[in-house]
Structure formats: C-alpha cells, structure tokens
GROMACS .gro file of C-alpha atoms in nm:
model
  305
    1LYS     CA    1   2.389  -0.234   2.003
    2ARG     CA    2   2.133  -0.536   2.039
    3LEU     CA    3   1.794  -0.408   1.904
    4ASP     CA    4   1.466  -0.496   2.002
    5PRO     CA    5   1.197  -0.525   1.754
    6THR     CA    6   0.964  -0.252   1.640
    7TRP     CA    7   0.710  -0.557   1.631
    8ASP     CA    8   0.759  -0.952   1.637
    9ASP     CA    9   0.519  -1.220   1.532
   10ASN     CA   10   0.473  -1.555   1.348
   11GLU     CA   11   0.555  -1.385   0.978
   12LYS     CA   12   0.838  -1.142   1.038
   13ALA     CA   13   1.012  -0.933   1.260
   14SER     CA   14   1.075  -0.559   1.197
   15TYR     CA   15   1.361  -0.329   1.320
   16THR     CA   16   1.359   0.021   1.312
   17LEU     CA   17   1.763   0.148   1.311
   18VAL     CA   18   1.826   0.513   1.387
   19PHE     CA   19   2.178   0.634   1.339
   20THR     CA   20   2.360   0.880   1.521
   21SER     CA   21   2.700   0.813   1.393
   22GLU     CA   22   2.762   0.959   1.022
   23GLY     CA   23   2.980   0.761   0.806
   24GLU     CA   24   2.996   0.370   0.807
   25ASN     CA   25   2.747   0.205   1.027
   26THR     CA   26   2.755  -0.179   1.048
   27VAL     CA   27   2.431  -0.369   1.070
   28ILE     CA   28   2.461  -0.778   1.156
   29VAL     CA   29   2.073  -0.957   1.100
   30SER     CA   30   2.139  -1.291   1.254
   31ALA     CA   31   1.863  -1.561   1.249
   32ALA     CA   32   1.839  -1.904   1.395
   33SER     CA   33   1.591  -2.191   1.366
   34ASP     CA   34   1.491  -2.439   1.647
   35GLY     CA   35   1.681  -2.722   1.487
   36GLY     CA   36   2.007  -2.521   1.508
   37LYS     CA   37   2.072  -2.390   1.183
   38LYS     CA   38   2.190  -2.028   1.180
   39LYS     CA   39   2.177  -1.758   0.912
   40GLU     CA   40   2.391  -1.427   0.951
   41LEU     CA   41   2.418  -1.142   0.703
   42THR     CA   42   2.618  -0.794   0.740
   43TYR     CA   43   2.548  -0.476   0.580
   44LYS     CA   44   2.749  -0.172   0.588
   45ILE     CA   45   2.491   0.120   0.599
   46TYR     CA   46   2.634   0.467   0.537
   47TYR     CA   47   2.479   0.768   0.717
   48LYS     CA   48   2.463   1.106   0.623
   49LYS     CA   49   2.260   1.344   0.840
   50ALA     CA   50   1.999   1.534   0.678
   51SER     CA   51   1.820   1.843   0.851
   52PRO     CA   52   1.454   1.819   0.989
   53GLY     CA   53   1.225   1.874   0.709
   54GLU     CA   54   1.513   1.832   0.420
   55LYS     CA   55   1.393   1.647   0.105
   56ILE     CA   56   1.580   1.326   0.120
   57GLY     CA   57   1.439   1.116  -0.179
   58GLU     CA   58   1.101   1.020  -0.326
   59ALA     CA   59   0.886   0.736  -0.331
   60VAL     CA   60   0.634   0.599  -0.575
   61TRP     CA   61   0.293   0.556  -0.427
   62SER     CA   62  -0.043   0.444  -0.549
   63VAL     CA   63  -0.392   0.366  -0.381
   64GLU     CA   64  -0.572   0.068  -0.562
   65ALA     CA   65  -0.943  -0.062  -0.550
   66PHE     CA   66  -0.842  -0.338  -0.758
   67THR     CA   67  -1.000  -0.598  -0.559
   68ILE     CA   68  -1.388  -0.450  -0.600
   69GLY     CA   69  -1.278  -0.377  -0.992
   70CYS     CA   70  -1.257   0.016  -0.920
   71GLY     CA   71  -0.908   0.071  -1.063
   72TYR     CA   72  -0.691   0.317  -0.928
   73ILE     CA   73  -0.777   0.584  -0.644
   74VAL     CA   74  -0.451   0.728  -0.669
   75TYR     CA   75  -0.264   0.676  -0.981
   76PRO     CA   76   0.118   0.605  -0.932
   77VAL     CA   77   0.297   0.924  -0.854
   78SER     CA   78   0.624   1.057  -0.681
   79VAL     CA   79   0.595   1.161  -0.349
   80PRO     CA   80   0.885   1.337  -0.160
   81ILE     CA   81   1.053   1.216   0.148
   82TYR     CA   82   1.121   1.446   0.393
   83GLU     CA   83   1.362   1.377   0.683
   84GLY     CA   84   1.171   1.276   1.004
   85GLU     CA   85   0.857   1.235   0.821
   86THR     CA   86   0.641   0.915   0.871
   87SER     CA   87   0.475   0.741   0.577
   88ALA     CA   88   0.203   0.801   0.759
   89GLU     CA   89   0.230   1.162   0.728
   90GLN     CA   90   0.333   1.084   0.358
   91LEU     CA   91   0.009   0.892   0.290
   92VAL     CA   92  -0.230   1.138   0.463
   93ARG     CA   93  -0.064   1.426   0.260
   94LEU     CA   94  -0.107   1.246  -0.044
   95ILE     CA   95  -0.468   1.122  -0.004
   96ASN     CA   96  -0.571   1.533   0.090
   97GLU     CA   97  -0.361   1.650  -0.214
   98SER     CA   98  -0.566   1.392  -0.419
   99GLY     CA   99  -0.907   1.521  -0.334
  100TYR     CA  100  -0.989   1.291  -0.040
  101ILE     CA  101  -0.984   1.257   0.337
  102CYS     CA  102  -0.929   0.994   0.532
  103TYR     CA  103  -1.045   0.857   0.878
  104TYR     CA  104  -0.767   0.697   1.101
  105GLY     CA  105  -0.679   0.549   1.456
  106GLY     CA  106  -0.372   0.628   1.667
  107THR     CA  107  -0.155   0.961   1.546
  108LEU     CA  108   0.061   1.051   1.217
  109LYS     CA  109   0.357   0.955   1.425
  110GLN     CA  110   0.246   0.632   1.623
  111SER     CA  111   0.008   0.348   1.622
  112PHE     CA  112  -0.153   0.478   1.270
  113TYR     CA  113  -0.419   0.256   1.142
  114LEU     CA  114  -0.584   0.395   0.831
  115ALA     CA  115  -0.955   0.290   0.862
  116TYR     CA  116  -1.125   0.486   0.569
  117ILE     CA  117  -1.048   0.670   0.258
  118ALA     CA  118  -1.326   0.901   0.193
  119ASP     CA  119  -1.501   1.168  -0.005
  120GLY     CA  120  -1.326   1.485   0.020
  121ASP     CA  121  -1.614   1.691   0.135
  122SER     CA  122  -1.725   1.479   0.403
  123SER     CA  123  -1.760   1.682   0.713
  124LEU     CA  124  -1.779   1.437   0.956
  125GLN     CA  125  -1.515   1.505   1.262
  126LYS     CA  126  -1.514   1.154   1.350
  127TYR     CA  127  -1.651   0.819   1.157
  128ASN     CA  128  -1.707   0.500   1.328
  129SER     CA  129  -1.469   0.622   1.622
  130TYR     CA  130  -1.184   0.715   1.383
  131ILE     CA  131  -1.064   1.091   1.340
  132ARG     CA  132  -1.078   1.273   1.028
  133SER     CA  133  -0.770   1.383   0.846
  134THR     CA  134  -0.700   1.756   0.740
  135ASP     CA  135  -0.890   1.890   0.461
  136ALA     CA  136  -0.880   1.807   0.066
  137ALA     CA  137  -0.690   2.014  -0.132
  138SER     CA  138  -0.966   2.021  -0.368
  139PRO     CA  139  -1.226   1.780  -0.285
  140ARG     CA  140  -1.325   1.514  -0.500
  141ARG     CA  141  -1.571   1.238  -0.458
  142LEU     CA  142  -1.463   0.875  -0.493
  143ASP     CA  143  -1.776   0.742  -0.695
  144LEU     CA  144  -1.709   0.401  -0.705
  145SER     CA  145  -1.937   0.129  -0.800
  146PRO     CA  146  -1.775  -0.167  -0.692
  147GLU     CA  147  -1.826  -0.482  -0.911
  148ILE     CA  148  -1.624  -0.764  -0.736
  149PRO     CA  149  -1.400  -0.967  -0.983
  150SER     CA  150  -1.522  -1.316  -1.051
  151LEU     CA  151  -1.188  -1.476  -0.993
  152LEU     CA  152  -1.259  -1.357  -0.591
  153VAL     CA  153  -1.605  -1.447  -0.560
  154PRO     CA  154  -1.568  -1.827  -0.467
  155SER     CA  155  -1.260  -1.797  -0.261
  156LEU     CA  156  -1.436  -1.487  -0.059
  157GLU     CA  157  -1.781  -1.730  -0.024
  158ASP     CA  158  -1.554  -2.028   0.111
  159THR     CA  159  -1.333  -1.793   0.357
  160MET     CA  160  -1.578  -1.505   0.479
  161THR     CA  161  -1.841  -1.505   0.738
  162PHE     CA  162  -1.977  -1.205   0.569
  163PHE     CA  163  -1.972  -1.118   0.230
  164ASP     CA  164  -2.206  -0.895   0.069
  165PRO     CA  165  -2.126  -0.718  -0.307
  166ASP     CA  166  -2.408  -0.484  -0.257
  167ASP     CA  167  -2.288  -0.402   0.116
  168TYR     CA  168  -2.077  -0.050   0.006
  169ALA     CA  169  -2.372   0.112  -0.181
  170LYS     CA  170  -2.600   0.009   0.085
  171ASN     CA  171  -2.405   0.098   0.383
  172TRP     CA  172  -2.059   0.272   0.318
  173ARG     CA  173  -2.141   0.499   0.016
  174GLY     CA  174  -1.832   0.773   0.025
  175TYR     CA  175  -1.626   0.572   0.271
  176LEU     CA  176  -1.396   0.301   0.145
  177GLY     CA  177  -1.231   0.068   0.457
  178GLU     CA  178  -1.254  -0.178   0.706
  179PHE     CA  179  -1.589  -0.416   0.688
  180ALA     CA  180  -1.704  -0.282   0.386
  181ILE     CA  181  -1.827  -0.597   0.173
  182THR     CA  182  -1.654  -0.883   0.381
  183ASN     CA  183  -1.568  -0.925   0.755
  184GLY     CA  184  -1.182  -0.946   0.599
  185SER     CA  185  -1.190  -0.608   0.427
  186GLY     CA  186  -0.990  -0.298   0.508
  187TRP     CA  187  -0.653  -0.103   0.368
  188MET     CA  188  -0.319  -0.281   0.354
  189TYR     CA  189   0.004  -0.136   0.210
  190SER     CA  190   0.332  -0.302   0.041
  191VAL     CA  191   0.681  -0.158   0.032
  192ASN     CA  192   0.924  -0.293  -0.239
  193ASN     CA  193   0.683  -0.598  -0.268
  194VAL     CA  194   0.684  -0.665   0.093
  195PHE     CA  195   0.386  -0.604   0.301
  196PRO     CA  196   0.514  -0.484   0.656
  197ASN     CA  197   0.382  -0.594   0.987
  198VAL     CA  198   0.393  -0.245   1.144
  199GLY     CA  199   0.177   0.039   1.071
  200PHE     CA  200   0.264   0.357   0.854
  201ALA     CA  201   0.381   0.552   1.176
  202ASP     CA  202   0.656   0.266   1.221
  203TYR     CA  203   0.751   0.302   0.849
  204TYR     CA  204   1.008   0.524   0.706
  205LEU     CA  205   1.063   0.535   0.323
  206SER     CA  206   1.389   0.531   0.136
  207ASP     CA  207   1.472   0.699  -0.212
  208GLY     CA  208   1.330   0.469  -0.463
  209ASP     CA  209   1.046   0.275  -0.243
  210VAL     CA  210   0.760   0.177  -0.423
  211VAL     CA  211   0.448   0.188  -0.195
  212ARG     CA  212   0.118   0.036  -0.291
  213VAL     CA  213  -0.160   0.093  -0.067
  214GLN     CA  214  -0.425  -0.187  -0.159
  215PHE     CA  215  -0.793  -0.240  -0.094
  216THR     CA  216  -0.853  -0.619   0.056
  217LEU     CA  217  -1.141  -0.802   0.091
  218GLY     CA  218  -0.971  -1.133   0.227
  219TYR     CA  219  -0.729  -1.035   0.487
  220GLY     CA  220  -0.488  -0.978   0.218
  221ALA     CA  221  -0.520  -1.297   0.056
  222ASP     CA  222  -0.663  -1.173  -0.260
  223ILE     CA  223  -0.365  -0.899  -0.258
  224GLY     CA  224  -0.037  -1.128  -0.177
  225GLY     CA  225  -0.016  -1.004   0.192
  226PHE     CA  226  -0.243  -1.299   0.376
  227GLY     CA  227  -0.041  -1.309   0.737
  228ALA     CA  228   0.094  -0.947   0.767
  229VAL     CA  229  -0.227  -0.839   0.950
  230GLY     CA  230  -0.185  -0.983   1.257
  231ASP     CA  231  -0.491  -1.210   1.423
  232ILE     CA  232  -0.702  -1.304   1.202
  233PRO     CA  233  -1.037  -1.477   1.302
  234GLY     CA  234  -1.085  -1.812   1.187
  235VAL     CA  235  -0.732  -1.850   1.041
  236ASP     CA  236  -0.772  -2.233   0.997
  237THR     CA  237  -1.016  -2.148   0.708
  238GLN     CA  238  -0.802  -1.926   0.544
  239PRO     CA  239  -0.552  -2.021   0.264
  240ALA     CA  240  -0.215  -1.977   0.395
  241GLY     CA  241  -0.056  -1.913   0.062
  242GLY     CA  242  -0.320  -1.667  -0.065
  243TYR     CA  243  -0.578  -1.740  -0.317
  244TYR     CA  244  -0.395  -1.746  -0.615
  245GLU     CA  245  -0.030  -1.609  -0.698
  246VAL     CA  246   0.023  -1.278  -0.718
  247ALA     CA  247   0.292  -1.107  -0.926
  248ASP     CA  248   0.547  -0.883  -0.827
  249LYS     CA  249   0.428  -0.517  -0.986
  250ASP     CA  250   0.630  -0.250  -0.834
  251SER     CA  251   0.833  -0.206  -1.135
  252LEU     CA  252   0.541  -0.179  -1.344
  253THR     CA  253   0.386   0.056  -1.110
  254ALA     CA  254   0.727   0.263  -1.111
  255GLU     CA  255   0.703   0.287  -1.515
  256ILE     CA  256   0.371   0.375  -1.505
  257CYS     CA  257   0.424   0.685  -1.316
  258ARG     CA  258   0.709   0.765  -1.542
  259ALA     CA  259   0.475   0.748  -1.815
  260ARG     CA  260   0.229   0.958  -1.621
  261GLU     CA  261   0.495   1.237  -1.594
  262SER     CA  262   0.661   1.185  -1.919
  263GLY     CA  263   0.396   1.409  -2.078
  264MET     CA  264   0.351   1.173  -2.375
  265LEU     CA  265   0.038   0.993  -2.263
  266SER     CA  266  -0.153   1.148  -2.578
  267ARG     CA  267   0.122   1.005  -2.800
  268PRO     CA  268  -0.064   0.672  -2.970
  269ASN     CA  269   0.225   0.424  -2.892
  270VAL     CA  270   0.293   0.553  -2.545
  271LYS     CA  271  -0.097   0.550  -2.488
  272ALA     CA  272  -0.168   0.189  -2.602
  273ALA     CA  273   0.127   0.070  -2.416
  274TYR     CA  274  -0.001   0.264  -2.078
  275GLN     CA  275  -0.337   0.116  -2.113
  276ASN     CA  276  -0.193  -0.232  -2.138
  277ALA     CA  277   0.004  -0.173  -1.833
  278VAL     CA  278  -0.325  -0.046  -1.633
  279SER     CA  279  -0.500  -0.347  -1.734
  280VAL     CA  280  -0.240  -0.567  -1.638
  281MET     CA  281  -0.196  -0.408  -1.261
  282GLU     CA  282  -0.618  -0.448  -1.232
  283LYS     CA  283  -0.563  -0.814  -1.333
  284LEU     CA  284  -0.557  -0.970  -0.974
  285ASN     CA  285  -0.394  -1.270  -1.105
  286ALA     CA  286  -0.149  -1.146  -1.352
  287THR     CA  287   0.155  -1.372  -1.431
  288GLN     CA  288   0.491  -1.216  -1.385
  289ASN     CA  289   0.520  -1.242  -1.756
  290GLU     CA  290   0.251  -1.065  -1.843
  291VAL     CA  291   0.384  -0.777  -1.567
  292SER     CA  292   0.750  -0.798  -1.748
  293SER     CA  293   0.612  -0.777  -2.076
  294ALA     CA  294   0.421  -0.472  -1.994
  295ILE     CA  295   0.694  -0.309  -1.854
  296ARG     CA  296   0.924  -0.366  -2.161
  297SER     CA  297   0.625  -0.250  -2.378
  298LEU     CA  298   0.579   0.057  -2.186
  299ALA     CA  299   0.953   0.163  -2.157
  300ALA     CA  300   0.987   0.090  -2.519
  301ALA     CA  301   0.701   0.307  -2.614
  302LEU     CA  302   0.869   0.587  -2.380
  303LYS     CA  303   1.178   0.529  -2.561
  304ASN     CA  304   0.996   0.547  -2.894
  305PRO     CA  305   0.671   0.756  -2.864
   0.00000   0.00000   0.00000
C-alpha cells in the first residue's frame, strides 16, 4: 500500500503507519532526487496488537527553558505510553501532573498546538484565544525570571524584528509561550534528537523514546530545530544552520532521568555528577565531548555512589 505523507515540506516528509496485520510487516522507504539519484531502505516491523489503553512502554520527557536561563520546567521523567494515546495527550497529562496547565489550539487528537505553559492556578478558560487544559493536580507557579544567555543576544538582535529581554516580566508573567520576548518564540519538541514537522497529536511514541519540549526564541535556531516550524517570516535573514552547533543531549537526558529515579541524588558522588550533567544540559552550545563526558561521569557515579 502506498502511503501519502501526514505532512510534507521542504525540510522533511512525515508518515503515519497504522498496522492491521499482526506479525511481520514490510516497510519500504524510497527517495529520489531531481538529478535521478535514488535510495531505498527496507524495514521489517513486527506488530503485536495491544488493547486500547494498555501500557505499551515508557518515554523520557523533559520541558526546558534553557534559552531564557530558567533551567527545567519539568525535569526528565519517565512517562507511560498507552495504546491509542497521542503525544499531545501525554504532554498535557505530564504538564498537569507537574502542577501547571497549558493553553493550546486544535484538540488532543488533531492539529494540537502548544501555545503556552502557565501557572497551575490560572483560571482563565481562554488565553489569547487558546483553550485551557484540565486542572493541575497540585497547582504550582512558574516563578520565572528570564535572563537571556549572552551567547544568544547578538543573534537575536540580528535576526528578530522584535526582541525585548524584559517582555516576559512586563506582559506575560505566568504564561510562557508564543511571542514572549521575541517574535520567534514558542514551544518546539524533539523526539530522539529529531524535530518533527508534525504536531504532538500526529506523533505516536515508542518505548524508549526521548522527548524534549523546548522553548525557543529564534524559530528553533537556538535549539537545533530551525526549519521544523514551517513557514518562517523573513526566512532569508535567518541562519540556515542555526546560531551554533547543538549537541545531541538525548542520552544525557535519559541518564539524568535515571539518576533522579535512582533515589541516590543525596550521595556525594551522584550529586556532584548530577549537578554537572544538568549544567551541561543548560549550556546551549555544549560540545558533544562535554555531553559524552557528563554521561560517563553520571553513569559511573550511579554505579559507585
């Protein structure tokens, strides 16, 4: 069966495969260039049917505000994956269980767009025309005091038509989302170090996936995801490769999650390695060597606490 893409743009094509036959399924991916070059890959996918609502695995999630110097909003945590559940449903459940609420467009099953993460005690049913999620389990406030990293300032001044470091405090306190601080700000997400070009409602996770929900100030150019947000105003003024090289931090995210769930963060070796790991995560332009070193150190500390 030939599949049409869920979404196709000049960056990537995304497909949703719905398996109906248990056992071995063959998936062939074929791509061709204008010059006639062709590449074809064949995968064997083994499908085992699950019951609706059945737990089929776990993914590691985090919600990050590193680009505004505010660390984690939600530290890396294991989140169960239930059959038939979209990533949007998992995201909203995570945000609510973490004490916050969100405002979004679309629905949890279709065209979902995360517009704002907000204080858990916000009672507004709509914010900037976006609808409110369900209540937070134990309401918390964001309590953010943005300090834009000096590394970002020159790039934002050069590429954004609007950039005001004090904008959040003046206009958005308690609601972090689109158009706060810059015209290119908002929430983006990556799965296994790839930024999908489809929304959360069109993405279904697999066991072991790492999902990082990240706040960007520059259409993704500050977090390694430039080009995944569709049409960008003034795209010619934006850096095609991003503001700097961004390391793959997924394995470090998973290791931080493991450390937090180990019950050993108070042990001196683990505590020191964990704090270093978080610092490397927060460093926007950390090198891959720095990331790998932090992973090794934290893994060794957990083994010898």
